[in-house]
């Protein structure tokens, strides 16, 4: 484990957080206040800095943008992040921004589709909370994973926090990364993640294997990230699942 000396992270979110996140070592929940001790919560915490864009500006200026035959939405996001992105070393700002992003992405209207009748109760809340904490993870441009917590291992963390079985946790993981298997939601996800400074990369290969994923900067060496993760995923998953044993 590599964890830089860091101050306790404390953030007040707009709504209460699930109390059973306290089953994960290093995190305390008091209503809507989340407190994290980095040296206990993270497996690695080497670079506590992040790139963000203002969420309200993303909503107002980027989400309505339309792709054209000359300009893809990915290029729109890249250009937007280059122009409006700002660096921060405040993890509370990251958590607040991520909460706004995922409160938007995982809205109640998503579950009105009859094709999603298989989605477990409470899924939207789980996705919002997991996404919020996952935003503190970080991958460098060279593909090195510099910040990683149990929240990276979405399936494993969900099993611990929400008492899910493995199959249900995998459904949650696929909904998070698969953006509801819907093209309009996929587009929305690409645009919304501009607020977190990059794009969402799924770490699983072909089938769910609890490898989670991360929002990474454009230009990141994803293959290096996946190779590094492949060498560490088993001990990280085991540590995440430890409260169940």
mmCIF file of C-alpha atoms in Angstrom:
data_model
loop_
_atom_site.group_PDB
_atom_site.id
_atom_site.type_symbol
_atom_site.label_atom_id
_atom_site.label_comp_id
_atom_site.label_asym_id
_atom_site.label_seq_id
_atom_site.Cartn_x
_atom_site.Cartn_y
_atom_site.Cartn_z
ATOM 1 C CA UNK A 1 0.000 0.000 0.000
ATOM 2 C CA UNK A 2 1.254 3.465 -0.917
ATOM 3 C CA UNK A 3 -0.596 6.320 0.755
ATOM 4 C CA UNK A 4 0.814 9.828 0.889
ATOM 5 C CA UNK A 5 0.472 11.739 4.137
ATOM 6 C CA UNK A 6 -2.879 13.451 3.743
ATOM 7 C CA UNK A 7 -5.482 15.315 5.727
ATOM 8 C CA UNK A 8 -8.816 13.771 6.577
ATOM 9 C CA UNK A 9 -11.367 14.282 3.796
ATOM 10 C CA UNK A 10 -14.715 15.684 4.910
ATOM 11 C CA UNK A 11 -17.587 16.708 2.678
ATOM 12 C CA UNK A 12 -21.225 17.654 3.161
ATOM 13 C CA UNK A 13 -23.368 16.293 0.340
ATOM 14 C CA UNK A 14 -26.915 17.366 -0.599
ATOM 15 C CA UNK A 15 -28.522 14.137 0.654
ATOM 16 C CA UNK A 16 -27.734 11.506 3.306
ATOM 17 C CA UNK A 17 -25.229 8.785 2.394
ATOM 18 C CA UNK A 18 -25.865 5.131 3.181
ATOM 19 C CA UNK A 19 -24.619 4.414 6.699
ATOM 20 C CA UNK A 20 -23.307 0.958 5.849
ATOM 21 C CA UNK A 21 -20.434 2.449 3.857
ATOM 22 C CA UNK A 22 -18.847 2.361 7.309
ATOM 23 C CA UNK A 23 -18.303 -1.364 6.738
ATOM 24 C CA UNK A 24 -15.445 -0.214 4.491
ATOM 25 C CA UNK A 25 -12.438 0.662 6.618
ATOM 26 C CA UNK A 26 -11.605 4.374 6.827
ATOM 27 C CA UNK A 27 -14.974 5.931 6.012
ATOM 28 C CA UNK A 28 -17.515 7.419 8.436
ATOM 29 C CA UNK A 29 -21.049 8.550 7.605
ATOM 30 C CA UNK A 30 -23.072 11.057 9.637
ATOM 31 C CA UNK A 31 -26.213 11.800 7.667
ATOM 32 C CA UNK A 32 -25.048 13.718 4.595
ATOM 33 C CA UNK A 33 -21.508 14.202 5.937
ATOM 34 C CA UNK A 34 -18.887 11.782 4.611
ATOM 35 C CA UNK A 35 -15.510 11.601 6.350
ATOM 36 C CA UNK A 36 -12.599 9.631 4.889
ATOM 37 C CA UNK A 37 -9.218 8.841 6.414
ATOM 38 C CA UNK A 38 -7.025 8.420 3.318
ATOM 39 C CA UNK A 39 -4.411 6.239 5.009
ATOM 40 C CA UNK A 40 -7.141 3.736 5.947
ATOM 41 C CA UNK A 41 -9.543 3.995 3.003
ATOM 42 C CA UNK A 42 -7.190 3.945 0.015
ATOM 43 C CA UNK A 43 -4.988 1.139 -1.259
ATOM 44 C CA UNK A 44 -2.938 3.831 -3.011
ATOM 45 C CA UNK A 45 -3.181 7.587 -2.593
ATOM 46 C CA UNK A 46 -0.098 8.910 -4.338
ATOM 47 C CA UNK A 47 -1.424 11.952 -6.167
ATOM 48 C CA UNK A 48 -4.347 13.736 -4.497
ATOM 49 C CA UNK A 49 -5.030 16.129 -7.354
ATOM 50 C CA UNK A 50 -7.746 16.058 -9.976
ATOM 51 C CA UNK A 51 -9.036 17.852 -13.066
ATOM 52 C CA UNK A 52 -12.590 19.189 -12.931
ATOM 53 C CA UNK A 53 -14.979 21.333 -14.933
ATOM 54 C CA UNK A 54 -17.812 23.294 -13.364
ATOM 55 C CA UNK A 55 -20.873 21.061 -13.388
ATOM 56 C CA UNK A 56 -23.357 23.857 -14.007
ATOM 57 C CA UNK A 57 -21.336 24.997 -17.006
ATOM 58 C CA UNK A 58 -21.273 21.427 -18.312
ATOM 59 C CA UNK A 59 -25.052 21.239 -17.941
ATOM 60 C CA UNK A 60 -25.680 24.587 -19.595
ATOM 61 C CA UNK A 61 -23.131 24.495 -22.407
ATOM 62 C CA UNK A 62 -22.063 20.930 -23.107
ATOM 63 C CA UNK A 63 -25.024 18.634 -22.488
ATOM 64 C CA UNK A 64 -27.157 20.336 -25.178
ATOM 65 C CA UNK A 65 -24.328 20.036 -27.738
ATOM 66 C CA UNK A 66 -24.990 18.003 -30.866
ATOM 67 C CA UNK A 67 -22.607 15.762 -32.756
ATOM 68 C CA UNK A 68 -22.102 16.489 -36.441
ATOM 69 C CA UNK A 69 -20.489 14.720 -39.371
ATOM 70 C CA UNK A 70 -17.388 16.812 -38.678
ATOM 71 C CA UNK A 71 -17.284 16.769 -34.881
ATOM 72 C CA UNK A 72 -17.816 13.833 -32.522
ATOM 73 C CA UNK A 73 -19.094 14.210 -28.981
ATOM 74 C CA UNK A 74 -15.760 12.867 -27.712
ATOM 75 C CA UNK A 75 -13.980 15.739 -29.458
ATOM 76 C CA UNK A 76 -16.515 18.189 -28.047
ATOM 77 C CA UNK A 77 -15.738 16.944 -24.547
ATOM 78 C CA UNK A 78 -11.981 17.020 -25.086
ATOM 79 C CA UNK A 79 -12.121 20.608 -26.360
ATOM 80 C CA UNK A 80 -14.385 21.630 -23.475
ATOM 81 C CA UNK A 81 -12.089 20.112 -20.844
ATOM 82 C CA UNK A 82 -9.053 21.767 -22.424
ATOM 83 C CA UNK A 83 -10.753 25.157 -22.341
ATOM 84 C CA UNK A 84 -12.586 25.009 -19.024
ATOM 85 C CA UNK A 85 -10.840 22.382 -16.900
ATOM 86 C CA UNK A 86 -9.161 23.411 -13.667
ATOM 87 C CA UNK A 87 -6.883 21.475 -11.346
ATOM 88 C CA UNK A 88 -7.850 20.975 -7.727
ATOM 89 C CA UNK A 89 -6.257 19.396 -4.688
ATOM 90 C CA UNK A 90 -9.517 19.550 -2.733
ATOM 91 C CA UNK A 91 -11.071 16.067 -2.597
ATOM 92 C CA UNK A 92 -14.285 17.519 -1.162
ATOM 93 C CA UNK A 93 -14.731 19.517 -4.372
ATOM 94 C CA UNK A 94 -14.270 16.313 -6.357
ATOM 95 C CA UNK A 95 -16.876 14.486 -4.295
ATOM 96 C CA UNK A 96 -19.414 17.308 -4.590
ATOM 97 C CA UNK A 97 -18.903 17.508 -8.347
ATOM 98 C CA UNK A 98 -19.174 13.748 -8.741
ATOM 99 C CA UNK A 99 -22.355 13.672 -6.680
ATOM 100 C CA UNK A 100 -23.904 16.254 -9.003
ATOM 101 C CA UNK A 101 -22.793 14.312 -12.091
ATOM 102 C CA UNK A 102 -24.224 10.998 -10.935
ATOM 103 C CA UNK A 103 -27.403 12.476 -9.491
ATOM 104 C CA UNK A 104 -28.024 13.709 -13.032
ATOM 105 C CA UNK A 105 -26.921 10.545 -14.824
ATOM 106 C CA UNK A 106 -28.885 8.140 -12.633
ATOM 107 C CA UNK A 107 -32.292 9.791 -12.561
ATOM 108 C CA UNK A 108 -35.627 8.202 -11.737
ATOM 109 C CA UNK A 109 -36.805 8.545 -15.326
ATOM 110 C CA UNK A 110 -34.296 5.882 -16.361
ATOM 111 C CA UNK A 111 -36.330 3.201 -14.628
ATOM 112 C CA UNK A 112 -39.525 4.047 -16.517
ATOM 113 C CA UNK A 113 -38.321 1.873 -19.413
ATOM 114 C CA UNK A 114 -40.162 -1.486 -19.193
ATOM 115 C CA UNK A 115 -36.988 -3.169 -20.410
ATOM 116 C CA UNK A 116 -35.315 -2.308 -17.113
ATOM 117 C CA UNK A 117 -37.752 -4.191 -14.909
ATOM 118 C CA UNK A 118 -34.878 -6.477 -13.875
ATOM 119 C CA UNK A 119 -33.063 -3.620 -12.118
ATOM 120 C CA UNK A 120 -32.936 -4.194 -8.332
ATOM 121 C CA UNK A 121 -34.602 -1.790 -5.910
ATOM 122 C CA UNK A 122 -32.287 0.964 -4.740
ATOM 123 C CA UNK A 123 -30.069 0.720 -7.816
ATOM 124 C CA UNK A 124 -30.074 4.446 -8.571
ATOM 125 C CA UNK A 125 -28.943 5.334 -5.062
ATOM 126 C CA UNK A 126 -26.208 2.700 -5.190
ATOM 127 C CA UNK A 127 -24.947 3.978 -8.536
ATOM 128 C CA UNK A 128 -24.894 7.577 -7.343
ATOM 129 C CA UNK A 129 -22.988 6.747 -4.176
ATOM 130 C CA UNK A 130 -20.486 4.388 -5.788
ATOM 131 C CA UNK A 131 -19.813 6.855 -8.591
ATOM 132 C CA UNK A 132 -19.295 9.669 -6.103
ATOM 133 C CA UNK A 133 -16.578 7.801 -4.202
ATOM 134 C CA UNK A 134 -15.013 6.358 -7.363
ATOM 135 C CA UNK A 135 -14.238 9.898 -8.517
ATOM 136 C CA UNK A 136 -11.333 10.100 -6.052
ATOM 137 C CA UNK A 137 -9.508 7.334 -7.936
ATOM 138 C CA UNK A 138 -6.854 8.490 -10.367
ATOM 139 C CA UNK A 139 -4.850 7.181 -13.317
ATOM 140 C CA UNK A 140 -1.856 9.058 -14.697
ATOM 141 C CA UNK A 141 -1.393 9.677 -18.416
ATOM 142 C CA UNK A 142 1.233 6.926 -18.562
ATOM 143 C CA UNK A 143 -1.372 4.460 -17.260
ATOM 144 C CA UNK A 144 -0.085 4.189 -13.698
ATOM 145 C CA UNK A 145 -2.875 3.830 -11.139
ATOM 146 C CA UNK A 146 -1.983 6.431 -8.523
ATOM 147 C CA UNK A 147 -5.161 6.600 -6.411
ATOM 148 C CA UNK A 148 -7.318 3.545 -5.794
ATOM 149 C CA UNK A 149 -9.816 2.702 -3.060
ATOM 150 C CA UNK A 150 -12.346 -0.093 -2.508
ATOM 151 C CA UNK A 151 -14.813 2.033 -4.485
ATOM 152 C CA UNK A 152 -12.836 1.182 -7.658
ATOM 153 C CA UNK A 153 -13.924 -2.437 -7.134
ATOM 154 C CA UNK A 154 -17.559 -1.522 -7.654
ATOM 155 C CA UNK A 155 -19.011 -5.047 -7.494
ATOM 156 C CA UNK A 156 -17.073 -6.000 -4.381
ATOM 157 C CA UNK A 157 -17.819 -2.737 -2.569
ATOM 158 C CA UNK A 158 -21.522 -2.995 -3.418
ATOM 159 C CA UNK A 159 -21.683 -6.494 -1.972
ATOM 160 C CA UNK A 160 -20.226 -5.247 1.305
ATOM 161 C CA UNK A 161 -22.179 -2.003 1.608
ATOM 162 C CA UNK A 162 -25.588 -2.981 0.215
ATOM 163 C CA UNK A 163 -25.716 -6.705 1.102
ATOM 164 C CA UNK A 164 -25.914 -7.729 -2.562
ATOM 165 C CA UNK A 165 -25.178 -11.182 -3.872
ATOM 166 C CA UNK A 166 -22.513 -11.508 -6.563
ATOM 167 C CA UNK A 167 -24.973 -11.688 -9.479
ATOM 168 C CA UNK A 168 -26.874 -8.570 -8.401
ATOM 169 C CA UNK A 169 -23.631 -6.671 -7.841
ATOM 170 C CA UNK A 170 -22.565 -7.546 -11.389
ATOM 171 C CA UNK A 171 -25.841 -6.105 -12.722
ATOM 172 C CA UNK A 172 -25.037 -2.885 -10.866
ATOM 173 C CA UNK A 173 -21.551 -2.826 -12.389
ATOM 174 C CA UNK A 174 -22.868 -3.339 -15.910
ATOM 175 C CA UNK A 175 -25.473 -0.599 -15.518
ATOM 176 C CA UNK A 176 -22.777 1.796 -14.292
ATOM 177 C CA UNK A 177 -20.393 1.132 -17.152
ATOM 178 C CA UNK A 178 -22.935 0.180 -19.806
ATOM 179 C CA UNK A 179 -24.964 3.390 -19.346
ATOM 180 C CA UNK A 180 -28.221 1.420 -19.451
ATOM 181 C CA UNK A 181 -27.319 -0.146 -22.844
ATOM 182 C CA UNK A 182 -28.903 2.860 -24.490
ATOM 183 C CA UNK A 183 -27.321 5.161 -27.065
ATOM 184 C CA UNK A 184 -28.812 8.370 -25.690
ATOM 185 C CA UNK A 185 -27.563 7.433 -22.203
ATOM 186 C CA UNK A 186 -24.129 6.609 -23.630
ATOM 187 C CA UNK A 187 -23.968 10.054 -25.201
ATOM 188 C CA UNK A 188 -25.134 11.641 -21.967
ATOM 189 C CA UNK A 189 -22.457 9.770 -20.007
ATOM 190 C CA UNK A 190 -19.657 10.934 -22.297
ATOM 191 C CA UNK A 191 -20.757 14.556 -22.018
ATOM 192 C CA UNK A 192 -21.466 14.516 -18.274
ATOM 193 C CA UNK A 193 -18.085 13.017 -17.393
ATOM 194 C CA UNK A 194 -16.454 16.179 -18.729
ATOM 195 C CA UNK A 195 -17.149 17.601 -15.263
ATOM 196 C CA UNK A 196 -14.749 14.973 -13.882
ATOM 197 C CA UNK A 197 -12.105 15.864 -16.434
ATOM 198 C CA UNK A 198 -12.086 12.837 -18.697
ATOM 199 C CA UNK A 199 -13.847 9.695 -19.863
ATOM 200 C CA UNK A 200 -15.090 6.590 -18.100
ATOM 201 C CA UNK A 201 -13.019 3.471 -18.809
ATOM 202 C CA UNK A 202 -14.335 0.029 -17.920
ATOM 203 C CA UNK A 203 -11.532 -2.169 -16.580
ATOM 204 C CA UNK A 204 -13.241 -5.506 -17.257
ATOM 205 C CA UNK A 205 -12.386 -7.355 -20.454
ATOM 206 C CA UNK A 206 -15.303 -8.932 -22.289
ATOM 207 C CA UNK A 207 -17.147 -10.135 -19.177
ATOM 208 C CA UNK A 208 -17.722 -8.796 -15.664
ATOM 209 C CA UNK A 209 -14.843 -9.727 -13.332
ATOM 210 C CA UNK A 210 -15.159 -7.106 -10.578
ATOM 211 C CA UNK A 211 -12.335 -4.977 -12.047
ATOM 212 C CA UNK A 212 -14.396 -1.794 -11.861
ATOM 213 C CA UNK A 213 -13.127 1.226 -13.721
ATOM 214 C CA UNK A 214 -12.152 4.860 -13.513
ATOM 215 C CA UNK A 215 -12.681 8.267 -15.091
ATOM 216 C CA UNK A 216 -9.329 8.896 -16.770
ATOM 217 C CA UNK A 217 -7.866 11.861 -18.670
ATOM 218 C CA UNK A 218 -8.045 11.818 -22.447
ATOM 219 C CA UNK A 219 -4.812 10.374 -23.812
ATOM 220 C CA UNK A 220 -4.286 7.951 -20.915
ATOM 221 C CA UNK A 221 -2.396 4.752 -21.745
ATOM 222 C CA UNK A 222 -5.316 2.457 -20.983
ATOM 223 C CA UNK A 223 -3.468 -0.751 -21.839
ATOM 224 C CA UNK A 224 -0.806 0.010 -19.243
ATOM 225 C CA UNK A 225 -3.555 0.751 -16.729
ATOM 226 C CA UNK A 226 -5.222 -2.592 -17.425
ATOM 227 C CA UNK A 227 -1.958 -4.525 -17.158
ATOM 228 C CA UNK A 228 -1.185 -2.889 -13.821
ATOM 229 C CA UNK A 229 -4.708 -3.538 -12.593
ATOM 230 C CA UNK A 230 -4.504 -7.188 -13.668
ATOM 231 C CA UNK A 231 -1.561 -7.636 -11.328
ATOM 232 C CA UNK A 232 -3.312 -6.032 -8.355
ATOM 233 C CA UNK A 233 -7.035 -6.705 -8.763
ATOM 234 C CA UNK A 234 -7.112 -9.956 -6.770
ATOM 235 C CA UNK A 235 -5.568 -8.567 -3.548
ATOM 236 C CA UNK A 236 -7.580 -5.355 -3.892
ATOM 237 C CA UNK A 237 -10.831 -7.298 -4.323
ATOM 238 C CA UNK A 238 -9.957 -9.553 -1.399
ATOM 239 C CA UNK A 239 -9.322 -6.551 0.835
ATOM 240 C CA UNK A 240 -12.579 -4.936 -0.273
ATOM 241 C CA UNK A 241 -14.546 -8.104 0.468
ATOM 242 C CA UNK A 242 -12.791 -8.677 3.810
ATOM 243 C CA UNK A 243 -15.728 -7.358 5.920
ATOM 244 C CA UNK A 244 -17.838 -10.257 4.594
ATOM 245 C CA UNK A 245 -15.508 -12.891 6.031
#
